[in-house]
Each structure stands twice: as structure tokens, then as C-alpha cells.
Coordinates of C-alpha atoms in Angstrom, one line a residue:
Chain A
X586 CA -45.6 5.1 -4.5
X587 CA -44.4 8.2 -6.1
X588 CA -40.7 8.9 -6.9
X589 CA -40.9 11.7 -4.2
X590 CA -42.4 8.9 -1.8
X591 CA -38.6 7.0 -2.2
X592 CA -37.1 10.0 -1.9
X593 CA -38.3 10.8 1.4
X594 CA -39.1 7.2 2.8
X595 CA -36.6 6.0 5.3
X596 CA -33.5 4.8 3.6
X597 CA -32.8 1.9 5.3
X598 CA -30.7 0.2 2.3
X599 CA -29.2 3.1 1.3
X600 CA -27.7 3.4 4.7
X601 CA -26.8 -0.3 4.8
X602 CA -24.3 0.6 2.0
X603 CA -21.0 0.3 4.5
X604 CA -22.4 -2.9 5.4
X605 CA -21.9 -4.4 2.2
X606 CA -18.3 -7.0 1.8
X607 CA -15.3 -4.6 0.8
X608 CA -13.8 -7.9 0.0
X609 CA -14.9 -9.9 -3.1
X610 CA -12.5 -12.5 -4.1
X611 CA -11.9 -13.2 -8.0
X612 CA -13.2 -16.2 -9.3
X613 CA -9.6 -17.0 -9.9
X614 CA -6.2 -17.1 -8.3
X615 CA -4.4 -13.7 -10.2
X616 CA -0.8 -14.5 -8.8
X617 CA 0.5 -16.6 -11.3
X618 CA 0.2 -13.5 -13.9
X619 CA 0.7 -11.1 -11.6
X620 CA 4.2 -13.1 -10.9
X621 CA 5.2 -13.1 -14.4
X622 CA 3.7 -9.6 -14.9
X623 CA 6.6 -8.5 -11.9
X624 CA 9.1 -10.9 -13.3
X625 CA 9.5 -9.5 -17.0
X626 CA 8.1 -6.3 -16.8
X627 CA 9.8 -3.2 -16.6
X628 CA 12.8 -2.1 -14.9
X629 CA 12.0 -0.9 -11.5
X630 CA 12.4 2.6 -10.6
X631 CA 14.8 2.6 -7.2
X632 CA 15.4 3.7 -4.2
X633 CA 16.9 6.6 -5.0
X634 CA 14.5 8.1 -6.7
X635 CA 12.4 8.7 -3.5
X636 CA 12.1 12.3 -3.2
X637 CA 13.0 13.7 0.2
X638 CA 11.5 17.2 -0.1
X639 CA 8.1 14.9 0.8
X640 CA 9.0 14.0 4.1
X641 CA 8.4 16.4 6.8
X642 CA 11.6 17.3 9.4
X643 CA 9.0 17.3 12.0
X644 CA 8.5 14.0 12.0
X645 CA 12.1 13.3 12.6
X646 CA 12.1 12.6 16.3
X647 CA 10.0 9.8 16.3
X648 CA 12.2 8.2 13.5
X649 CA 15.5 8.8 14.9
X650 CA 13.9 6.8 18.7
X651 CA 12.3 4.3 16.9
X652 CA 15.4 3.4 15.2
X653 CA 16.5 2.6 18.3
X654 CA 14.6 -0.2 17.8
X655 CA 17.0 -2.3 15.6
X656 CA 19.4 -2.8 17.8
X657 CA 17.3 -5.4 19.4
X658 CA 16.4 -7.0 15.8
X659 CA 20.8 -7.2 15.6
X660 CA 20.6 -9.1 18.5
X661 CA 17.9 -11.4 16.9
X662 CA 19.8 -12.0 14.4
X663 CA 22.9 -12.4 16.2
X664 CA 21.5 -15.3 17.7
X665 CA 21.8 -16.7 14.2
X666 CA 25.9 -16.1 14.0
X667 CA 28.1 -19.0 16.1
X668 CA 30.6 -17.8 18.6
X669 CA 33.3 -17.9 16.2
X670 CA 31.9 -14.9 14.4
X671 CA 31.9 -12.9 17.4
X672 CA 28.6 -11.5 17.8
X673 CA 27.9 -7.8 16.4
X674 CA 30.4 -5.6 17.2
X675 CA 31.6 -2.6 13.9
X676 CA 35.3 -2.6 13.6
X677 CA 37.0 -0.2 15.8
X678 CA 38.1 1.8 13.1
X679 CA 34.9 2.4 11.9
X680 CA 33.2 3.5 15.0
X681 CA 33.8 6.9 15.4
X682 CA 34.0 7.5 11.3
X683 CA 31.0 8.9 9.5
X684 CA 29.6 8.6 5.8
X685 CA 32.1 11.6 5.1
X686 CA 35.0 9.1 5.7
X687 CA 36.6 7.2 2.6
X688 CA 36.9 4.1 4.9
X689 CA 33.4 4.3 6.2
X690 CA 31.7 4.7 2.6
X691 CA 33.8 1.8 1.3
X692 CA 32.8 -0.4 4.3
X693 CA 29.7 0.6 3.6
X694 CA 29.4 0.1 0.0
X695 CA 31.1 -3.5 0.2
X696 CA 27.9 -4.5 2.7
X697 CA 25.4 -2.6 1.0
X698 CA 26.8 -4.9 -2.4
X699 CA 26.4 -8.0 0.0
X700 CA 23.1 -7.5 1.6
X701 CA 20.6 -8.4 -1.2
X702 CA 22.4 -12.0 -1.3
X703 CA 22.3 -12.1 2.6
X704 CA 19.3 -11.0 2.9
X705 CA 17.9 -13.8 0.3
X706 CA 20.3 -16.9 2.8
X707 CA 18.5 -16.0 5.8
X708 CA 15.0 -17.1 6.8
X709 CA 11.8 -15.8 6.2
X710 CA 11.2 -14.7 10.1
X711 CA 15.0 -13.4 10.1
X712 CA 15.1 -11.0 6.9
X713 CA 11.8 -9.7 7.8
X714 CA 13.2 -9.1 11.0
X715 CA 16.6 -7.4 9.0
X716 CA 14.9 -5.5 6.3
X717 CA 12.3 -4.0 8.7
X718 CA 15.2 -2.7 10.8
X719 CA 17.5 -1.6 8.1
X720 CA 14.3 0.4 6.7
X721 CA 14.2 1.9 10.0
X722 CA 17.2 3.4 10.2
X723 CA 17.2 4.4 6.6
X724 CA 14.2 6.0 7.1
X725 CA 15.3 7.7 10.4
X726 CA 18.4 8.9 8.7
X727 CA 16.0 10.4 5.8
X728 CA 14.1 12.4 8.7
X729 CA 17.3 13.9 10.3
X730 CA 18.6 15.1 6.8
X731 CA 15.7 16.8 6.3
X732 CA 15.6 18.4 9.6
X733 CA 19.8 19.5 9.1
X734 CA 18.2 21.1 5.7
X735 CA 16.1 23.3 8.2
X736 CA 18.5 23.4 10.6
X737 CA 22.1 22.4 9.6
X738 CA 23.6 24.3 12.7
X739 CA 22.1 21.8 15.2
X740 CA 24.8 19.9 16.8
X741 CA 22.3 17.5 18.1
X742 CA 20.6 16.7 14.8
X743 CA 24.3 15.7 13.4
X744 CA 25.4 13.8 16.5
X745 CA 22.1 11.9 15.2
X746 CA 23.1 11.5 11.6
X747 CA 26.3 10.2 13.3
X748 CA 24.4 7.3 15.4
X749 CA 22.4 6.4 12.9
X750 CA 25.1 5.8 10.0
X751 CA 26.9 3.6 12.5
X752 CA 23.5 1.9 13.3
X753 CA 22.9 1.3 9.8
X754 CA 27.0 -0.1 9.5
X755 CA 26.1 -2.7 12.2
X756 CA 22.6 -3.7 11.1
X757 CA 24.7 -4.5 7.5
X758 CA 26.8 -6.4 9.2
X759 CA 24.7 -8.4 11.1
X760 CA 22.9 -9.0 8.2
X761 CA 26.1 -9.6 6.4
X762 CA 27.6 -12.1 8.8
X763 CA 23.8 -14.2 9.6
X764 CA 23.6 -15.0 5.8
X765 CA 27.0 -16.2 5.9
X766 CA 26.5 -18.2 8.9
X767 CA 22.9 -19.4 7.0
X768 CA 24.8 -20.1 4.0
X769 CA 27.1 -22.9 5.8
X770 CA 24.5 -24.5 7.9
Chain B
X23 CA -1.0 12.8 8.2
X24 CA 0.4 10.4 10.3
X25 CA 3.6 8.2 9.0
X26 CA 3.0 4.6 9.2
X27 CA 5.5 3.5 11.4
X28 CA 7.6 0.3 9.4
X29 CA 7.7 -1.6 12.7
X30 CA 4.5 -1.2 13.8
X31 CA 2.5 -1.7 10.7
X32 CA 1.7 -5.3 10.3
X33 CA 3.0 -4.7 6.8
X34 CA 5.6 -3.0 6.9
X35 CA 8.2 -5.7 7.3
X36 CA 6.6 -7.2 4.3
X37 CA 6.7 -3.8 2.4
X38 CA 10.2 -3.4 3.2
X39 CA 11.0 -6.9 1.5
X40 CA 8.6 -6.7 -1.4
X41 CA 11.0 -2.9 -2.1
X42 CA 14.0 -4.8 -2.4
X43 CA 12.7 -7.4 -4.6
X44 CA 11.2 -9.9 -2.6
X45 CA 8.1 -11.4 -4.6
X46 CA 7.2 -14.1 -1.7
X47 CA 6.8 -11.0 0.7
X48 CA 4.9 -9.2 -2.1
X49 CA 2.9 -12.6 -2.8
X50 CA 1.9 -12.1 0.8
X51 CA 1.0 -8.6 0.3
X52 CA -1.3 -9.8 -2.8
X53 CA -3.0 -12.5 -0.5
X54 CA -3.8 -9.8 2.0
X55 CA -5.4 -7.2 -0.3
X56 CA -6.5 -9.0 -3.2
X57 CA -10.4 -8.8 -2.2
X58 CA -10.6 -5.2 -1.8
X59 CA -8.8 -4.5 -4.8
X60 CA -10.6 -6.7 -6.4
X61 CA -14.0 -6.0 -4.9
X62 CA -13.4 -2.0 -5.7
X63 CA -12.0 -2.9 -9.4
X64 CA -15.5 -5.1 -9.7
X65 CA -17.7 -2.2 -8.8
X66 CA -16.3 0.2 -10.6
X67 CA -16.1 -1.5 -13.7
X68 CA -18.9 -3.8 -13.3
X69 CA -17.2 -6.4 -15.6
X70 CA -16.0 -9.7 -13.6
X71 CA -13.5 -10.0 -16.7
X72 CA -12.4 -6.3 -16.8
X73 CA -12.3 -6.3 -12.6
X74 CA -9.8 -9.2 -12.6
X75 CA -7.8 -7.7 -15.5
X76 CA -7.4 -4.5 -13.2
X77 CA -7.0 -6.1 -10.1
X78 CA -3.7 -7.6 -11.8
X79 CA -2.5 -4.6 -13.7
X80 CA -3.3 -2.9 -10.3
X81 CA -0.2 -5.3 -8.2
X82 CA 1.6 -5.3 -11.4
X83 CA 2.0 -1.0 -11.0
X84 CA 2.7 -1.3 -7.4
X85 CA 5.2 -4.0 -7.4
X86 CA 7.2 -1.0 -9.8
X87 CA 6.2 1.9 -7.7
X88 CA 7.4 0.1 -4.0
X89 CA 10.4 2.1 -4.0
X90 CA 8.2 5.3 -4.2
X91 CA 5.7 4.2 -1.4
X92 CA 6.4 6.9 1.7
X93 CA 4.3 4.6 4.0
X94 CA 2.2 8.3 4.9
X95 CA -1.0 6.4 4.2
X96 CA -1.2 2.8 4.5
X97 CA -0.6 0.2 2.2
X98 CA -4.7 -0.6 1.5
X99 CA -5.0 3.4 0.5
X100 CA -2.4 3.4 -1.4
X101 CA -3.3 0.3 -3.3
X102 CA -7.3 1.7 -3.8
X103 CA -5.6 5.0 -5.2
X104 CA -3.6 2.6 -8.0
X105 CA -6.6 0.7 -8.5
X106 CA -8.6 3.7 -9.1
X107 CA -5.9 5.1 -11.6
X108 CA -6.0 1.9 -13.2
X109 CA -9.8 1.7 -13.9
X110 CA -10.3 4.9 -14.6
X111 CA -7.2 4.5 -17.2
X112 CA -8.7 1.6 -18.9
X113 CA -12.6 3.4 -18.9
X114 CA -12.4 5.4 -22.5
X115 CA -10.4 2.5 -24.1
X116 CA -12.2 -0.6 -23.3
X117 CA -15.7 0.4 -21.4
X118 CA -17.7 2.8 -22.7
X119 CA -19.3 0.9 -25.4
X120 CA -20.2 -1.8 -23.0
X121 CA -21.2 -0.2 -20.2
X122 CA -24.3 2.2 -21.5
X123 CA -26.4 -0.9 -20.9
X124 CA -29.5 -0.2 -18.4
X125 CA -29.4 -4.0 -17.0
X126 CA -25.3 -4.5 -15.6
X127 CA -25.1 -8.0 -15.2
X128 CA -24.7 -8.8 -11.9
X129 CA -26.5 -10.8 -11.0
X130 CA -24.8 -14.5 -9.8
X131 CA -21.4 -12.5 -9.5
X132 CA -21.5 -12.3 -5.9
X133 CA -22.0 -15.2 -4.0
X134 CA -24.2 -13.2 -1.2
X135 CA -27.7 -13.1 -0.1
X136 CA -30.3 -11.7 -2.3
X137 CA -30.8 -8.4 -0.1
X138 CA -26.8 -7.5 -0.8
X139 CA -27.2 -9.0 -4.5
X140 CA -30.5 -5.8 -4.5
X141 CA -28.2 -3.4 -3.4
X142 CA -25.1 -4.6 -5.3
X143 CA -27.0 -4.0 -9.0
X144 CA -28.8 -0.9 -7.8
X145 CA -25.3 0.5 -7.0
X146 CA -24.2 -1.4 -10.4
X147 CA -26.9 0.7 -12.4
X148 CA -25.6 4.0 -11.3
X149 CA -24.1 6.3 -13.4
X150 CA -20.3 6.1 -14.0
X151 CA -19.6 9.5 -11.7
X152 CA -21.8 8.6 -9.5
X153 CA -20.8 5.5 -8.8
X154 CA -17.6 5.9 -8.2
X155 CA -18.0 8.6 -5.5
X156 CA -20.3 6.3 -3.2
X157 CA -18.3 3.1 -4.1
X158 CA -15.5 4.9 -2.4
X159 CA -17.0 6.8 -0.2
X160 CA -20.1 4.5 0.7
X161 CA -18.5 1.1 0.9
X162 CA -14.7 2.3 1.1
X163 CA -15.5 5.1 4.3
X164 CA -13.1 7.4 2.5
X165 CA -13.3 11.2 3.1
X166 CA -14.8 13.5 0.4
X167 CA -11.1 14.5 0.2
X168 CA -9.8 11.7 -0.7
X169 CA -12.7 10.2 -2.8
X170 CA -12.1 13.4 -5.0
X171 CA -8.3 13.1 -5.0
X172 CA -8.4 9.7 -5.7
X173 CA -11.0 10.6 -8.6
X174 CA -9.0 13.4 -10.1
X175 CA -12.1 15.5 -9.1
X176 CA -13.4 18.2 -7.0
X177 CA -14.5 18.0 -3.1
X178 CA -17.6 20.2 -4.0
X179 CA -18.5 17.8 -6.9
X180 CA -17.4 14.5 -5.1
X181 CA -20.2 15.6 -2.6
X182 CA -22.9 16.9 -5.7
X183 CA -21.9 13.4 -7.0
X184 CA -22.7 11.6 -3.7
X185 CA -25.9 13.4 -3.2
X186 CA -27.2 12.6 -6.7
X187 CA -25.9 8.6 -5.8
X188 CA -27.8 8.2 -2.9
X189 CA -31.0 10.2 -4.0
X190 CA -30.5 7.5 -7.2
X191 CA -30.1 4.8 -5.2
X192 CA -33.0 5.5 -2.5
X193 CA -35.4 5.7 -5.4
X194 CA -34.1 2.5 -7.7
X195 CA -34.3 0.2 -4.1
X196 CA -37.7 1.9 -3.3
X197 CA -38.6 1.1 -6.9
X198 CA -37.5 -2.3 -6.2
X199 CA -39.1 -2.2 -2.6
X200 CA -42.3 -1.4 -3.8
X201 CA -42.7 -4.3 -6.7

């Protein structure tokens, strides 16, 4: 056979390449490094750092309905909460404030400081349930901003904003008041 | 490109923990992915030792960069693009001097059948460049776009790259075909 013979000869393997495993476990179980690599490495870059010119306003509807979605997770999680606690209802006082408020942002502040030790009382099926809704809103509220950048003047974009800071006030204190209730059982 | 949606990616409740610190969820995450990181570090470098190195310097750089991750391509992507970075970091350092061998040992690595162990070292005993592109896009299934973006290269090259793999790799299997 001539190299120009396997050129042209049907190329059966070659074509079999997708066929091959994408999946080839290590001969050993990483984790254990890769937890102490996590666990005294370097400082984590946060949150804040995530840069919002990325995310595109028109993408914002979908966000802002699907963060409709949490509400249901708060009632999850309610279920956690005994009848003393009184279910999930935001303070009065709160409900018609926004993040522009002095009250709101230190309510919010005071849960936001509480949530990473909530989050850590509750069980695994319960904070997945929390963080993934929290995300959702946060996310949601990223999506609206960045359609009020385009189009500040839209009275529906900021009654938005509006439903979604008190959506992500109530998810908080869900969260807040399940990890208590954890925390005692 | 599409966002992931958080709720409806089977991952993104585990992302979501793993960002805010959460190294059970992000243990999870690990168990989930570790074979195609792993099988992509392992193919690329051709080094079991240097493949598990990168495989764990490869969840080590996106446990720090969670709080970065838009979820606009999924969570496997992403990981293969840090994967990629990694390998390709490590290549002038570590590699060079080991790899311009013309027999990449391979052989016994995989635990497969002999025809995949045939095509595993013939894809083994291609050229760095050209490689990389049909690893990616030949095993992987990722565009030429994102083979080249993920290889710092061009789409017309990534393609020249693929078509000099394959023509490669037709010959060294008929080569092998024909013994």
C-alpha cells in the first residue's frame, strides 16, 4: 500500500474518532489535593467582580419570569420553619421600600451578613433549593439593570427592579429564619 | 448564545453553592466532570502524571474563578476551556523535552479494547497542533470556533490543523492496518 493508498482508502477509524470515551478516569482519586489546593490557596476573587457589561438586556425577560420561580423554593423552605415563626411574610415596612431606602439596605445587609451561616445550618436538599433561588433573583436583578442602562425611562423595567429586591428580601429571610429553625432542631 | 438557566441546569444549584464556598457541592461538581477533564488533560499531554497534575490544577483555577462563571456556556465548556489554558500553560515549561519522542507511551494507559488502544496512540503520535485541534474537535464535537478560541488560534488554521490531523491519522492507522 502506498501512502496515497491510506490517504484515499475509506477511513473508517478516522471517522470512529467521536466514538472514542471522552471520559478516562485517573488512576487516582484527585479530591484530596484538589481540597487542600481550594482550602489554602488564594483568596477568591468575589462576587462583585462580575462584570455586568457581559450580560446582554435582551435576555432580561426570561430572568425576571423565571425568578418567579423562587417563590415556590420559599415555600419549600418554609416548610422547614414551625408555626411560631410565622411562615414567610417581609415586614410591612419593608414592602413597599426599595434598595434606595436606608431601612431596606440595612435589612438587607443584616441578612445578607446572616445567610452564609444559614445557608451552612440547613440541609443539603434545602440550601441547594435556597442558593439556587437566591441566584435567580440575583441574576434576574442583574438582567433588568442592564436593560434600565438601555432604557432607564421604562417604568416597567423599574417596577421589576422593585419586585425583584423584595423577592430577594424574602428569599433572605426565609433562608434566614430555616437555618435558625435548623439550628435548634 | 444561550444562558444556562440556574434552575434548569442540573448544575446549577450545585454551581450556585460551590460560588459561595461550598466545597461538598464543588466536590460533587469534581465527581461529575473529572473524566473528561481528565480524559482531555491525558490526550493532550500524553503523560498519565502530567494529565492528573492538570486535571487538579484545572478544579483548583475554577474553584477561584466560580464567582466569574456567567453560566453562557455550560459548566463542562467552561471547564475544557480551563483545562486547555492549563495544559497549554504548563507545555514550554515542563513538556517539550519529553514529548519529541516518536513512540508516546500509551500503551496500557487505557483500560479499553485494543482497536481504541490503535487509535488512542495514533492520535497520541500526532503533532502537538495537530493534536489538539482533533482532540477537541474530534473527540470533544466542538466547533472550529471554539476549538480555535479555546486554542488561542485562528478558525482558518484550527481547520488547516484538522485537515493535516486526519490526513495523519488516516495514513498512521492504514500504516497500522496494513502490517
Amino acid at each position: 500500500m502506498t501512502p496515497h493508498d491510506a490517504d484515499t482508502r475509506p477511513p473508517e477509524r478516522v471517522q470512529r474518532l467521536d466514538q472514542l470515551p471522552q471520559e478516562i478516569a485517573p488512576t487516582r482519586d484527585l479530591w484530596p489535593s484538589i481540597a487542600e489546593g481550594i482550602s489554602s490557596g488564594q483568596a477568591r476573587p468575589t462576587a462583585g467582580r462580575l462584570r455586568l457589561r457581559r450580560l446582554r438586556p435582551s435576555g432580561w425577560v426570561p430572568w425576571a419570569v423565571a425568578a418567579g420561580i423562587p417563590l415556590l423554593v420559599v415555600g419549600a423552605v418554609s416548610m422547614w420553619r414551625t408555626s411560631d415563626l410565622g411562615g414567610i411574610v417581609a415586614r410591612p415596612d419593608l414592602q413597599a421600600a426599595t434598595a434606595g431606602d436606608p431601612a431596606f439596605v440595612r435589612e438587607r445587609e443584616t441578612l445578607a451578613a446572616a445567610l452564609p451561616s444559614a445557608l451552612a445550618a440547613l440541609p443539603l436538599q434545602a440550601r441547594i433549593g435556597a442558593t439556587s433561588s437566591l441566584s435567580t433573583v440575583r441574576i434576574a436583578q442583574k438582567r433588568v439593570l442592564a436593560a434600565l442602562a438601555k432604557d432607564n425611562g421604562n417604568p416597567a423595567l423599574h417596577e421589576w427592579l422593585r419586585d425583584l429586591q423584595q423577592q430577594e428580601l424574602r428569599v433572605m429571610e426565609s433562608i434566614a429564619g430555616a437555618g435558625e429553625q435548623a439550628r435548634m432542631l | 448564545v444561550k444562558p444556562i438557566d440556574p434552575v434548569e441546569d442540573a448544575d446549577g444549584p450545585l454551581i450556585a453553592l460551590a460560588t459561595a464556598g461550598d466545597p461538598r457541592a464543588f466536590e460533587t461538581l469534581y465527581r461529575r466532570y473529572v473524566g473528561r477533564i481528565h480524559g482531555l488533560c491525558l490526550r493532550m499531554t500524553r503523560l498519565p502524571d502530567r494529565a492528573e497534575d492538570c486535571t487538579q490544577q484545572t478544579f483548583i483555577n475554577a474553584w477561584r474563578s466560580l464567582p466569574g462563571f456567567q453560566m453562557r456556556s455550560s459548566f463542562g465548556t467552561w471547564l475544557h476551556r480551563i483545562a486547555v489554558n492549563v495544559v497549554l500553560a504548563q507545555r514550554p515549561h515542563h513538556f517539550d523535552a519529553v514529548l519529541n519522542t516518536d513512540a508516546p507511551e500509551t500503551d496500557g494507559v487505557f483500560d479499553t479494547p485494543v482497536e481504541v488502544n490503535v487509535i488512542e496512540a495514533a492520535v497520541a503520535s500526532l503533532p502537538d497542533g495537530a493534536r489538539n485541534v482533533l482532540v477537541l474537535s474530534g473527540i470533544y464535537g466542538y466547533s472550529h470556533q471554539e476549538t480555535a478560541t479555546m486554542l488561542g488560534i485562528a478558525e482558518g488554521t484550527c481547520k488547516a490543523q484538522l485537515h493535516r490531523a486526519r490526513q495523519l491519522l488516516r495514513r498512521k492507522l492504514g500504516m497500522e492496518e496494513s502490517r
